[in-house]
Amino acid sequence: MRRRRFLGAGAVTLGAAGAAGAGQLLAGNASASVGGATATAGAGTAVSGTVFKLGVASGDPLPTAIVLWTRIVPAQQGSSGILAPTVAVSWELASDSGFTTVVRSGTTTATGSLGYSVHVDVTGLRPATDYWYRFKALGRTSITGRTRTAPAAGDNPKNLRIALASCQNWQHGYFTAYRDMLEQQPDLVLFVGDYIYESSAYSYRVRRHEGVGQPVTLAQYRARHEQYNSDPDLQAMRAAAPFVAVFDDHEVEQDWAGDMANDPVAWPPAKFRARRAAAFQAFYEHMPIRAAQKPSGPNALMYRSLDFGPLARLHVLDTRQYRDDQATTSAGALKAGRVIMGDTQRNWLVNSMRNSGARWNLVASQVMMAETDFLAGVGKEWSYDAWDGYQKERATLLAEFQGIRNPVVLSGDRHRTIVSDLKLDYADPQSAVVGAEFVGTSISSSGDEDLVAFAAEWAPKLADNPHWKIIDARRGYLLLDITEDRIDARLRAISTVLTRNGTTTTAATFRVDDGVPGVYRADVPTEPSASTSTSAEESAGTEEPATPADTASPADTATPAQPAEPTESAMDPAAATAPASPSPTQSPGDAATDGTATDVSVTP
C-alpha cells in the first residue's frame, strides 16, 4: 500500500477483485485485424434484435478522412460466443441524411478477436464537409450518424466549436449534459479521460455498475464499456459529431502510472501489464480511433495531433503510459528527471507546436497542468497525480510555451471547472504568464455536491492560487468557440445529474485573445488589460450571456453530497475536492444560508 495522489492522503489498496477464477486477463488476439475480406455469419447464428444497440460514432477527423465506428453486440451483455468468428458489415457514407447521394461505401469484417468492433477509415473526402453514415449487418441497419471532416490547410475557417468533456461515472449520475451538448452542435467533442470507471457496483448510487467487483479481464472491460455506451444521451452525441478520445486512469485502474499499478503488491508489473492490455483493447474496441491507436498488448500509441486548417492544431497527450510513478513527498515532486510525458512525447509536442503554423496550439492533457496549492497560508500541498507531481518537466514545457503561438491547454480529471493562467514559475507571484488552461468539470463524476460546503472549504485557499479565474463545482462541460481573434469558452453547468431532467445553463464565460497569454472572465467587469472587449454579449456569441437568473435557477440548488466510493472520492482528494475559493467580494446572493446555493462559481 502506498500514499499516491496527495500529500498526507491515506493509502489506496486495490486488490484483484473479480480476478479469481477469471483465467487469462486478455482473451483473444489483441493485434488481430478489423479489416479484411468479406465474411458472412455462420448458419444458425443467434443475434440480438438490435445488433447495433451500442450505436455508431465517428472520430479523429482529417481534411479528407474520418473514422467510422460501430460494434456488433450479441444478446447477452459482455459475451461474444453466440456469433460466428467473423461477421460481414457493410457501410455507407452519404452527402445527405436520406442517403440519396452515397459518396463512399464498402464491406468490412468484424472479428470476434476484437469484440466485433468495426473501424472504417474512410478517405478521399471533401474538407470541412458534413456527411451521414450507417452500417448494415445480419439483416439489420444501424441508426444514422452525422460527422464532419476537418478544414484543409488552405481553408480559412471562421470558427471551430469544441465541446470539452471528461469523467462520466455511471453510478454517480446520468449523462444528461450530452443532451445540451447535442443542441449546441459542436464540430468536435474532445474527451480527455475517464470514459468508464473501473470501480465495483455500489447500490446506493444513482445507477449501478454491472458485474461483480472491478473489471480486470477483457470480457469484464468489454461489459463495462457496453454498459456506458448504452446511455441514450451519450449515444446520441456520439452519433452527432466526431469525437477525439483518449484514456486517463479509470479506463484501466485508478492512478496507474506506466507499468505501476496503484497497489503494486496486488498487481506486480507483469500482472498489471496484462490487465492494462485487456483495458486498452476494450478501449480501442469502443472508440472511433484509427488503427494507429490499436494496442499491441499493453502498449498503445495514443498521443497524436489533428489540424483544423490554419486556425488550430490539437495535440492529444498521453500522460499515463510514459510517466514515472507518482511522488509521495514534495521533495519527490521537485526531483529532476521525473516525467509525466517522457522525453520522446515531450520533444514531439514541442516540435509540433513550433512548426504547426496554426494560430492556436491546443494541448489536450488528461490531468491539470496549472498549479493547485491545497494548503492555505505558508507552504504548499500538491496533487502528485497531476502535473504538480512532475514539477521539473512542467517547468521545462512552460518555458517552451514562451516561444509558441497561443498555447491553450484543455484538461479534465478534477470534477471541477478550473480556468487559470499558465505561469512560467508558480513559486514567483510575479512570474510571466505563458498560456491558458481550461480544466473541464465532469459529466457526472462526484454527482451533485453540497455547494455551500464546497465554497466554505476552499475559501481560505484563493490567495494561494492567484492564477485561477474560477472554480465551479457543478457538473457539465466547456464549450469553446475558436476564431482567429479569440477563444470564447462557456461553462455549461447542469442543475442535477441525480435525475434525467436536469437543466443546463451558461454559468460563466471566458476569453483568450490572440497574441495575449492568459485567460480572463468575459462576463464580469475586469481591470483594464491588453485584451479588448469583455462584454458577456460578445463572449457568448449567439448564446445568452450569463446572468444571475441564468447562472442559478431553482433547480441549481445543492443537494447533500453523496458518500464517496472507496476507490474514488474518499481516497482521492484531488478528484473529490479540487481547489476552490469564493470571491472575497462575494455577495449575499452568492451563497444562501439555508443549506442551498444559488451560485457556486468561485472567482478571485
CSV table of C-alpha atoms in Angstrom, one decimal, residues 382 451 490:
chain,number,residue,atom,x,y,z
A,382,TRP,CA,0.0,19.3,-4.3
A,451,LEU,CA,-22.2,23.6,-2.9
A,490,ARG,CA,-18.7,28.9,-21.9
